[in-house]
Tab-separated table of C-alpha atoms in Angstrom:
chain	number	residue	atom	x	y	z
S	177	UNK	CA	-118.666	-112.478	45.203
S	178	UNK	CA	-121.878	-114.783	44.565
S	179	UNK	CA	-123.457	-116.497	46.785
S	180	UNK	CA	-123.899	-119.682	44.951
S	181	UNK	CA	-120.602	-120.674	43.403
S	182	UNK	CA	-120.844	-123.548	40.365
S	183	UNK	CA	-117.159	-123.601	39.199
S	184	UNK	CA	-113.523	-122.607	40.301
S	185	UNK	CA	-111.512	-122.035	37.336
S	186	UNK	CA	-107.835	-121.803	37.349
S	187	UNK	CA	-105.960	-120.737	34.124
S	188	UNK	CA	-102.457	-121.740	32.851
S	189	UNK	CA	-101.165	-118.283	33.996
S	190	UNK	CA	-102.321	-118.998	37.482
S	191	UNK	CA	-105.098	-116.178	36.997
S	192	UNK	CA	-108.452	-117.453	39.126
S	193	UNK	CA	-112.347	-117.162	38.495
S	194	UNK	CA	-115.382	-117.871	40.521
S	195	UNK	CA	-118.450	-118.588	38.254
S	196	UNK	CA	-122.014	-118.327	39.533
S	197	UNK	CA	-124.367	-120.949	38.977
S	198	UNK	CA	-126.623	-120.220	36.286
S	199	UNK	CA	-130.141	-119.508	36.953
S	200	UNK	CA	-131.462	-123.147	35.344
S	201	UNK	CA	-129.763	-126.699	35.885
S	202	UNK	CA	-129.413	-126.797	32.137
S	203	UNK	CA	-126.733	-123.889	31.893
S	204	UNK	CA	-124.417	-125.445	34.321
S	205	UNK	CA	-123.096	-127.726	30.760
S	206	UNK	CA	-123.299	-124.869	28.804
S	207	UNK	CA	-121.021	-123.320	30.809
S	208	UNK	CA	-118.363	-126.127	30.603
S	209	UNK	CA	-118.761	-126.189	27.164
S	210	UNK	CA	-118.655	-122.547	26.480
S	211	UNK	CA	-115.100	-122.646	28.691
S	212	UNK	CA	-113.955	-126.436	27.438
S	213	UNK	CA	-115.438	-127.022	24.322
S	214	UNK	CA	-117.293	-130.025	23.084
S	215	UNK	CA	-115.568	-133.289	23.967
S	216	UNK	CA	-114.447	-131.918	27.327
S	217	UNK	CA	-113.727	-134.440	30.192
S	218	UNK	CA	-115.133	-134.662	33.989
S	219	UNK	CA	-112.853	-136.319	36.293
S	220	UNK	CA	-113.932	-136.955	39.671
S	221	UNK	CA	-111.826	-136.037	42.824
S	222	UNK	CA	-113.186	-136.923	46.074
S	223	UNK	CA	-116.454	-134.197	46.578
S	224	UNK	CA	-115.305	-132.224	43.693
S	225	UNK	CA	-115.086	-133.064	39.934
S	226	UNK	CA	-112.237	-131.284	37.731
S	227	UNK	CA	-113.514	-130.311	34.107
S	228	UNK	CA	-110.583	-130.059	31.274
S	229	UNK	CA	-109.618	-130.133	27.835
S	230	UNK	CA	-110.076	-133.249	26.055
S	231	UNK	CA	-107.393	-132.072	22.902
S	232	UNK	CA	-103.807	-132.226	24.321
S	233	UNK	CA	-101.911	-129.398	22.154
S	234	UNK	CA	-104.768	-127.149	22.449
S	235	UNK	CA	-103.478	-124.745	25.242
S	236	UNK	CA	-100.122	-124.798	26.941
S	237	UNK	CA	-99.721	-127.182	30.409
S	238	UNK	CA	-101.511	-126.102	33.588
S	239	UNK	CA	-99.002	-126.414	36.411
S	240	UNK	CA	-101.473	-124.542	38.471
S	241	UNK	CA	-104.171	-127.278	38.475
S	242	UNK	CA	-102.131	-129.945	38.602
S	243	UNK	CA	-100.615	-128.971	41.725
S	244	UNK	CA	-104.494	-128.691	43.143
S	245	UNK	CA	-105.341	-131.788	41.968
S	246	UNK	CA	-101.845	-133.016	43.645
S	247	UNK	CA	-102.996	-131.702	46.978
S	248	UNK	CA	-106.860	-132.459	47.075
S	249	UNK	CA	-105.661	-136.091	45.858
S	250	UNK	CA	-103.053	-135.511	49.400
S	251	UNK	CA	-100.656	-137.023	47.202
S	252	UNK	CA	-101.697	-140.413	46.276
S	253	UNK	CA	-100.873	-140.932	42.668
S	254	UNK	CA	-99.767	-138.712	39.950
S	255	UNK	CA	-101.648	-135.571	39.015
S	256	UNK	CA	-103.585	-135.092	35.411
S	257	UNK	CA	-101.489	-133.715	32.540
S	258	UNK	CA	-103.777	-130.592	32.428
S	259	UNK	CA	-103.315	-128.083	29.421
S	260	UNK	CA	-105.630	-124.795	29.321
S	261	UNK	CA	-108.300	-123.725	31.385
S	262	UNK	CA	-109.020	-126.311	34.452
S	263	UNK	CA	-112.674	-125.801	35.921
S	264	UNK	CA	-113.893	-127.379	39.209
S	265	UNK	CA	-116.937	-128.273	40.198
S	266	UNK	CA	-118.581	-130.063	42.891
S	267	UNK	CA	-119.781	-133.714	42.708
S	268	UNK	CA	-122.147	-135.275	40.518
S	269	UNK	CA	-125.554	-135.368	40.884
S	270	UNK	CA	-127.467	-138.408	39.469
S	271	UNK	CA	-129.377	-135.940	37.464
S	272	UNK	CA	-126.356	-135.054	35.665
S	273	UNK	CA	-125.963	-131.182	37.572
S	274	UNK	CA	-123.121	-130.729	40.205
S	275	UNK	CA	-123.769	-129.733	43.807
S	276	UNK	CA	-122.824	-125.909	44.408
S	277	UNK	CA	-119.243	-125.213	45.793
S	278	UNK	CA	-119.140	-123.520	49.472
S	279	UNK	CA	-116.685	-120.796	50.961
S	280	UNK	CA	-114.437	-123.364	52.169
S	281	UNK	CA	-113.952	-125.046	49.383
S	282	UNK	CA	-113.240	-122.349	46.948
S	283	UNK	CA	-110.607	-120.706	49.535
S	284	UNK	CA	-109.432	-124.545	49.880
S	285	UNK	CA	-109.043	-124.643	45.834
S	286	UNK	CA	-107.344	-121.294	45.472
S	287	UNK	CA	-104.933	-122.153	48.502
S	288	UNK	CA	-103.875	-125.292	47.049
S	289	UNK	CA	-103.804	-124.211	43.218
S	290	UNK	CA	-101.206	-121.062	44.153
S	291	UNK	CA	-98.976	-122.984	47.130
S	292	UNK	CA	-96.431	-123.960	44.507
S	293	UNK	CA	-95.211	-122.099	41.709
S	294	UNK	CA	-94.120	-123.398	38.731
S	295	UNK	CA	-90.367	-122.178	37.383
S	296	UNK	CA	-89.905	-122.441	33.968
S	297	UNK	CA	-86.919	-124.940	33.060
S	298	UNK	CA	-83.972	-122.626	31.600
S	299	UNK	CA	-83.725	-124.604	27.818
S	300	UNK	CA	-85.927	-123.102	25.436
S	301	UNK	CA	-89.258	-124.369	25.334
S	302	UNK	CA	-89.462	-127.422	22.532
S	303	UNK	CA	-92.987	-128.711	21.192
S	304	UNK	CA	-93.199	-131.568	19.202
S	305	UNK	CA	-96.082	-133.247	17.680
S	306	UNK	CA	-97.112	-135.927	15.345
S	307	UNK	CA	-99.655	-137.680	13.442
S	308	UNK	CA	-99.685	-140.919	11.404
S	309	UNK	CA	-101.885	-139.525	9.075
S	310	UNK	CA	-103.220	-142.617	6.669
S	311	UNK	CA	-100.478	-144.497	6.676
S	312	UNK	CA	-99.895	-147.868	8.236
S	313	UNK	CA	-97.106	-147.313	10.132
S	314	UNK	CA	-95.566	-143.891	12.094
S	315	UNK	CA	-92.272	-143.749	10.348
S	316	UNK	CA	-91.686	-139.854	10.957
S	317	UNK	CA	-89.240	-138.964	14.389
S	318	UNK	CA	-88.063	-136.462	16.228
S	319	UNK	CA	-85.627	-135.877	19.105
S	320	UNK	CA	-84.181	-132.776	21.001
S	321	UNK	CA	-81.190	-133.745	23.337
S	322	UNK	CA	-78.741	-130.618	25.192
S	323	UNK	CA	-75.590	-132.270	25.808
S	324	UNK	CA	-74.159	-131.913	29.831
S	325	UNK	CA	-70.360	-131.315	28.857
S	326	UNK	CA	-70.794	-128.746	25.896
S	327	UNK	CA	-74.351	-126.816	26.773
S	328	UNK	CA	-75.044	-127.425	23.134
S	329	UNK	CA	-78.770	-128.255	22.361
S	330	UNK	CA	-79.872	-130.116	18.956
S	331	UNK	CA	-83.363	-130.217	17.283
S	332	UNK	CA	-84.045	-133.158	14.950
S	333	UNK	CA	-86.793	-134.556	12.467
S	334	UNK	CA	-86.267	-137.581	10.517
S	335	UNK	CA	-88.986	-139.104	7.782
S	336	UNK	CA	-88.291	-143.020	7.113
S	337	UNK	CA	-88.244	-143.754	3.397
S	338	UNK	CA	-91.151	-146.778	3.375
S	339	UNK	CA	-94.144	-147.873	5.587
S	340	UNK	CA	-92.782	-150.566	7.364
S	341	UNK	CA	-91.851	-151.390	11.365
S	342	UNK	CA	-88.075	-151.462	10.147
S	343	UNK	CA	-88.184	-148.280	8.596
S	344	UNK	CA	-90.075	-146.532	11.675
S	345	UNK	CA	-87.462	-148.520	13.564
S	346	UNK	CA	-84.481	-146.488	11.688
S	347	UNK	CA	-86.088	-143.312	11.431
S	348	UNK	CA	-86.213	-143.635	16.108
S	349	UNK	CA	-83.031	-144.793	16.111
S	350	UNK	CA	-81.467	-141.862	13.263
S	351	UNK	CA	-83.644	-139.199	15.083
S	352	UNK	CA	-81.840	-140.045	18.816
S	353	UNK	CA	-78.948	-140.608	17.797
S	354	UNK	CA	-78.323	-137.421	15.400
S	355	UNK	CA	-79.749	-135.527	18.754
S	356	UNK	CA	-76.998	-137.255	20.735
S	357	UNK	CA	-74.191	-136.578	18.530
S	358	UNK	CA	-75.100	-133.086	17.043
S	359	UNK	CA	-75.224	-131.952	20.540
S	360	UNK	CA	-71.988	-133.756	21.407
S	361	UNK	CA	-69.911	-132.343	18.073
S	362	UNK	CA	-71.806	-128.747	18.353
S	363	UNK	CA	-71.876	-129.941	14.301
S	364	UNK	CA	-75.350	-131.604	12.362
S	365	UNK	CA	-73.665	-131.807	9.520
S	366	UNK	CA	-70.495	-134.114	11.291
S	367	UNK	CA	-73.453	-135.836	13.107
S	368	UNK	CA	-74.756	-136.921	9.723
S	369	UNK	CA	-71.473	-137.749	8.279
S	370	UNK	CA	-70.793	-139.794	11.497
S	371	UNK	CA	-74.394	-141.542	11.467
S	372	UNK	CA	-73.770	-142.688	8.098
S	373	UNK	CA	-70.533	-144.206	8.628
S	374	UNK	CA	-72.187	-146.273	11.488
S	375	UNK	CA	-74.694	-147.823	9.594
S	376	UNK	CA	-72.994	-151.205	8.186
S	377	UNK	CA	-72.384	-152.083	11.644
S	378	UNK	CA	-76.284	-150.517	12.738
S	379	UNK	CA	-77.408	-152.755	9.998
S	380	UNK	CA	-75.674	-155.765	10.947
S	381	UNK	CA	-76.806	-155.618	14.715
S	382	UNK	CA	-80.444	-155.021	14.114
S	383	UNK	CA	-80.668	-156.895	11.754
S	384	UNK	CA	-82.499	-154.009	9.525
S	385	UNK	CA	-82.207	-154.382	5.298
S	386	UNK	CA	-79.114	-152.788	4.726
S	387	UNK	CA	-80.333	-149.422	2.896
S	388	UNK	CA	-83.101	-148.844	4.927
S	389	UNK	CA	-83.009	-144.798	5.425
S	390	UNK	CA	-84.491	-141.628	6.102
S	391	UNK	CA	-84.288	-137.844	5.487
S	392	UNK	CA	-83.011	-135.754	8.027
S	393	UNK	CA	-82.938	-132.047	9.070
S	394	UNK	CA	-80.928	-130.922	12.490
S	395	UNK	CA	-80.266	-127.632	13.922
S	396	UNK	CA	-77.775	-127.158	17.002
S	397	UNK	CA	-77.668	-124.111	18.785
S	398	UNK	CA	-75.571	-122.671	22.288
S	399	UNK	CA	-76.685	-119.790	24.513
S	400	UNK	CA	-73.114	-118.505	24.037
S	401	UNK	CA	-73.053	-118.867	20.547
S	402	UNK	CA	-74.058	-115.852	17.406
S	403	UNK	CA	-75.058	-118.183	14.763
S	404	UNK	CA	-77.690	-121.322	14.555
S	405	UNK	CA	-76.287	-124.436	12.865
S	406	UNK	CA	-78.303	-126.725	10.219
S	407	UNK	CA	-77.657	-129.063	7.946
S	408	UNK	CA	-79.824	-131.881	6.001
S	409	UNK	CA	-80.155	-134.757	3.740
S	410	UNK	CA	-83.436	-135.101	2.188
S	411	UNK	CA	-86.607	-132.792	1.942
S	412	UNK	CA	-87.314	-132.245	5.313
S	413	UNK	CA	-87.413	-128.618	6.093
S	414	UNK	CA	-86.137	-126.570	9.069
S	415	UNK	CA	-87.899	-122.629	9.389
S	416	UNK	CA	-86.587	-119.653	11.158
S	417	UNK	CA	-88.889	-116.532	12.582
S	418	UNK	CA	-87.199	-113.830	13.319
S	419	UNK	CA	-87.774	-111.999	16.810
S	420	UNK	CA	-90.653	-109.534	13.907
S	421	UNK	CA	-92.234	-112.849	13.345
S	422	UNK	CA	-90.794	-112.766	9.563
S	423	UNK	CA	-90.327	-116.682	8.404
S	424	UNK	CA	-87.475	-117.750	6.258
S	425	UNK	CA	-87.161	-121.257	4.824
S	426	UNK	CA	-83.467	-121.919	5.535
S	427	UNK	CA	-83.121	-125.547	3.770
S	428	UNK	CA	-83.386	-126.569	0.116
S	429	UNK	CA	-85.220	-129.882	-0.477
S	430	UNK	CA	-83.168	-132.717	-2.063
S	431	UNK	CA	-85.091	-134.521	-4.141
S	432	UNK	CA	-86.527	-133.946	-8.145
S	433	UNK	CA	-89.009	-131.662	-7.707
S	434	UNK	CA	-86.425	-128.679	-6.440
S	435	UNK	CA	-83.883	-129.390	-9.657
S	436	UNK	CA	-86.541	-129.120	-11.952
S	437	UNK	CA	-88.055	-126.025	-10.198
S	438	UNK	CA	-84.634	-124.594	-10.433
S	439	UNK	CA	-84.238	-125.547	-14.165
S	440	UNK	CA	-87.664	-123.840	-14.963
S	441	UNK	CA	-88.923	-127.062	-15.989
S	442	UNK	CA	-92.582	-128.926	-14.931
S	443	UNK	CA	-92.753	-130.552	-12.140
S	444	UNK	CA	-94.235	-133.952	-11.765
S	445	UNK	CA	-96.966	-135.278	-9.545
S	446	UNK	CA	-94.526	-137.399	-7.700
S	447	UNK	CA	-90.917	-135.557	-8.311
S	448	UNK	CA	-91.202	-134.766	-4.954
S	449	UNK	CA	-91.325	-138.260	-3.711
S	450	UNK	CA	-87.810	-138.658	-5.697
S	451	UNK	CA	-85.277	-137.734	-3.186
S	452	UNK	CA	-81.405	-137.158	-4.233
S	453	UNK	CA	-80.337	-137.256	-0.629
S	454	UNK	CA	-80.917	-139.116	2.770
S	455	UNK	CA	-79.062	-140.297	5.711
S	456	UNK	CA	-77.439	-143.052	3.933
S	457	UNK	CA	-76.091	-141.345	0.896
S	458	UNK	CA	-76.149	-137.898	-1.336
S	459	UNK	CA	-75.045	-134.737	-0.393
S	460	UNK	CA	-75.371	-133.206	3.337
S	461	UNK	CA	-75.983	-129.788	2.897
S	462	UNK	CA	-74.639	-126.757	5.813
S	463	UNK	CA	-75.510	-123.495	6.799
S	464	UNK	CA	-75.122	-121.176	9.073
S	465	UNK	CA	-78.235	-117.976	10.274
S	466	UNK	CA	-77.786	-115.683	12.618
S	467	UNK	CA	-78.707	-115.662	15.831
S	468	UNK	CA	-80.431	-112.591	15.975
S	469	UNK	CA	-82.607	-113.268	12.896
S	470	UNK	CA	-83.717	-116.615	14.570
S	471	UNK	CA	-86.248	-116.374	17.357
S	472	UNK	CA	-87.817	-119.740	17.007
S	473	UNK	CA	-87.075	-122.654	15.078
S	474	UNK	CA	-89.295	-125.394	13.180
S	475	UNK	CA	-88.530	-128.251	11.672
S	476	UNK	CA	-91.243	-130.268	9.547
S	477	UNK	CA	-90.941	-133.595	7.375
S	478	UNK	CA	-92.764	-133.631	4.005
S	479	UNK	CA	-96.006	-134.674	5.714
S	480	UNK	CA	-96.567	-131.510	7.532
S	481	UNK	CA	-95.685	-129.109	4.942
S	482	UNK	CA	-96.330	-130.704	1.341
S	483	UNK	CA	-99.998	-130.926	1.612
S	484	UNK	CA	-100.064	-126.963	2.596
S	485	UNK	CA	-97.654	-126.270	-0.421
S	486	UNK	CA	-99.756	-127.968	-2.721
S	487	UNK	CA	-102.688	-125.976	-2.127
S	488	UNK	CA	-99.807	-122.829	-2.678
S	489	UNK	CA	-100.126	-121.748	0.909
S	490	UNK	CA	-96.833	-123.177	2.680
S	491	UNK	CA	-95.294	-119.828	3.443
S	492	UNK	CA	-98.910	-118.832	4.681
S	493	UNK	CA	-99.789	-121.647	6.671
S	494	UNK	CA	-96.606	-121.633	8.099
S	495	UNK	CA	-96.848	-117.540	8.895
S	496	UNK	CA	-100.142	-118.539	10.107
S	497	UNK	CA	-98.334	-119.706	13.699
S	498	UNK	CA	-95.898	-116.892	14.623
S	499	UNK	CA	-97.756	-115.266	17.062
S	500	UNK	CA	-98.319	-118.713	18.993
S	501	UNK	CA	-94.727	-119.617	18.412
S	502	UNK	CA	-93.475	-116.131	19.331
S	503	UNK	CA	-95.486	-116.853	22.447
S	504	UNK	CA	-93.107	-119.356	23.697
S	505	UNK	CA	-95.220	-120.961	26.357
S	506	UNK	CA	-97.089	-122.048	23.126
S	507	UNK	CA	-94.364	-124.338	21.128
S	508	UNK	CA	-96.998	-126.989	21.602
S	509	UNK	CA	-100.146	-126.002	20.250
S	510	UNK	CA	-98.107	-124.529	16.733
S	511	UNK	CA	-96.305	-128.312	16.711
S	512	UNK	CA	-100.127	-129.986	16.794
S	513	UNK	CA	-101.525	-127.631	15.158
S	514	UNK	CA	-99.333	-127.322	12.066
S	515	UNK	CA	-99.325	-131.183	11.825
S	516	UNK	CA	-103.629	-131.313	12.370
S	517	UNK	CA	-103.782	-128.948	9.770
S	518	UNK	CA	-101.455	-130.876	7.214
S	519	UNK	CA	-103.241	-134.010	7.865
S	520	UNK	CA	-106.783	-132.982	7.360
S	521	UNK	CA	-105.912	-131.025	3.907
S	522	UNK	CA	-104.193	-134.361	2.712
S	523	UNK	CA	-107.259	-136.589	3.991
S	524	UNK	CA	-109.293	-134.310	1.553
S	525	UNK	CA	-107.049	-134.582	-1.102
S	526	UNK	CA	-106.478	-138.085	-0.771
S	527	UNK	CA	-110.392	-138.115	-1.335
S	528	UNK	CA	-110.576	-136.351	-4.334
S	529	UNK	CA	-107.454	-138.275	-5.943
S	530	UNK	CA	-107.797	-141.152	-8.417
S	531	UNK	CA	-103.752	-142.136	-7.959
S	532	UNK	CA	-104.603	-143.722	-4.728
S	533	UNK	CA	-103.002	-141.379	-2.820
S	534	UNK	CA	-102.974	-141.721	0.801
S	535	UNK	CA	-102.246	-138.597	3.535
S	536	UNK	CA	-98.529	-139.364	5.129
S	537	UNK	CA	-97.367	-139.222	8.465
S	538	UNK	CA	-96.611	-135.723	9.544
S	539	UNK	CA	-94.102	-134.323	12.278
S	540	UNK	CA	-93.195	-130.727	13.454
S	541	UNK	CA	-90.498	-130.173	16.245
S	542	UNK	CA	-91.114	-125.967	17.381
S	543	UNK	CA	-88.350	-124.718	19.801
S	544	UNK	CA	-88.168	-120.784	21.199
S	545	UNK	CA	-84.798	-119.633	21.748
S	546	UNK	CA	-84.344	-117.349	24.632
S	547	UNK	CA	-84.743	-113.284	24.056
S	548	UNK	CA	-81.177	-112.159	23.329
């Protein structure tokens, strides 16, 4: 036990640390950094200060230090959304060091950190994440909804065709209510059909162009059930990993680029900007997978997977996030990952292109169905 604590540090798993203080004033930040990263933030709590992660998908939630912070704070306001490793410290100095933390205190941190623990809800765990990527408006959604009367929970991404606030406004209002009604019917595909006979009188009451649309990809799944239900209309994409971490793609983009792949013939810069299907017309396409071949389930618009494929690496890069997403405590750092990723390698393409090519918005919804 040292005699001169610097930090208490309290993980997501509830496991607890005492660090010493190091033997010069300078070390005390590399220590934060070494444990935080650069870019970490100091928030300060009465005569301690609480040290976290500044990036919110990078580690899964800390229910641990927010229920510290809850009781130091003896209730008065809402605790921190902490994710990953939560250091504290005690206060400030004006020379930029922290005072050292006594016996009391760390017995008073590690009391209050483990006098409530966290149960995990009984759905699966669901991560979603977005970015807008260059674009001028977000016009990507998603939505997860479990219906009360059925038990039947539905996974949904949408991708608005245009850049505009009406087309972000359909692509929210497709994504909720496909959620809703998939969940309600235990069938995407009816939730589709039904969506698109709703939208003449959508249309009419928002007063959105008539023909604004979107893609859409929606699984449903029941604890009770054997199989996982899909369907689509567009080229958004929905992945299974099986409980071995093997990925299978289980939807077939509508749109040029997969008919002439299928003919044999070459494909076009933009053929894949050419869809054949969305919610508001073409084909809605069904399947049905296995439930034990399905351990978790993503779904990604265009924007999180095309700039990967491009560089021939979608079945990689998505591979590259089964052991997170196998993890299941995780579903949020694969989601902002995957899309961080996408975004960045279509930033540097957009760089190098002469077609004025801009990086699109990007969405990934990951959910981990329970062990069966």
């Amino acid at each position: 036990m040292p005699n001169s604590t610097f930090a208490f540090a309290v993980d997501p798993d509830g496991e607890q640390d005492e660090i010493p203080n190091p033997p010069v004033p300078a070390g005390q930040r590399e220590i934060l950094v070494r444990n935080l990263g650069e870019g970490y933030s100091s928030l300060p709590l009465g005569r301690y200060t609480v040290h976290c992660r500044s990036r919110e998908a990078e580690e899964e939630a800390n229910r641990y230090s927010q229920q510290m912070w809850s009781a130091i704070a003896g209730g008065g306001g809402r605790a921190p959304f902490f994710r990953g490793s939560v250091l504290v410290t005690g206060r400030r100095r004006l020379d930029g060091t922290y005072t050292d933390l006594t016996r009391a205190d760390v017995d008073r941190l590690s009391k209050t950190a483990n006098s409530t623990r966290w149960v995990r809800p009984a759905g699966p765990p669901i991560g979603g994440a977005q970015l807008r990527g260059q674009r001028d408006k977000q016009c990507d959604a998603l939505a997860a909804h479990r219906d009360g009367n059925s038990g039947v929970w539905a996974f949904v991404v949408c991708d608005g065709v245009g850049d505009t606030d009406e087309t972000a406004a359909f692509a929210r209002y497709a994504a909720s209510r496909l959620a809703y009604l998939a969940s309600e019917l235990g069938s995407p595909g009816d939730a589709i059909r039904q969506v698109r006979a709703e939208l003449p009188d959508w249309y009419r009451r928002t007063g959105v162009a008539d023909g604004t649309t979107s893609t859409a990809a929606v699984a449903t799944w029941h604890p009770d059930w054997d199989e996982v239900r899909i369907a689509w209309a567009g080229d958004s994409r929905v992945w299974a990993f099986s409980p071995s971490g093997h990925s299978e793609l289980l939807t077939e983009d509508h749109n040029l680029a997969a008919v002439k792949r299928r003919l044999g013939k070459p494909v076009g810069r933009w053929d894949h900007n050419r869809l054949l299907a969305e919610v508001g017309y073409g084909g809605i396409e069904e399947r049905t997978v296995h439930r034990d071949l399905v351990d978790t389930l993503v779904l990604c618009t265009d924007g999180a997977y095309h700039p990967l494929e491009k560089n021939g690496a979608t079945r990689a890069a998505i591979d590259r996030y089964s052991y997170v997403t196998l993890d299941r405590s995780l579903v949020k750092s694969a989601a902002g990952d995957l899309v961080a990723d996408a975004v960045e390698r279509a930033v540097a393409d957009a760089r190098m292109s002469d077609c004025g090519e801009r990086a699109d918005n990007a969405t990934t919804l990951v959910a981990a169905l329970p062990e069966i």
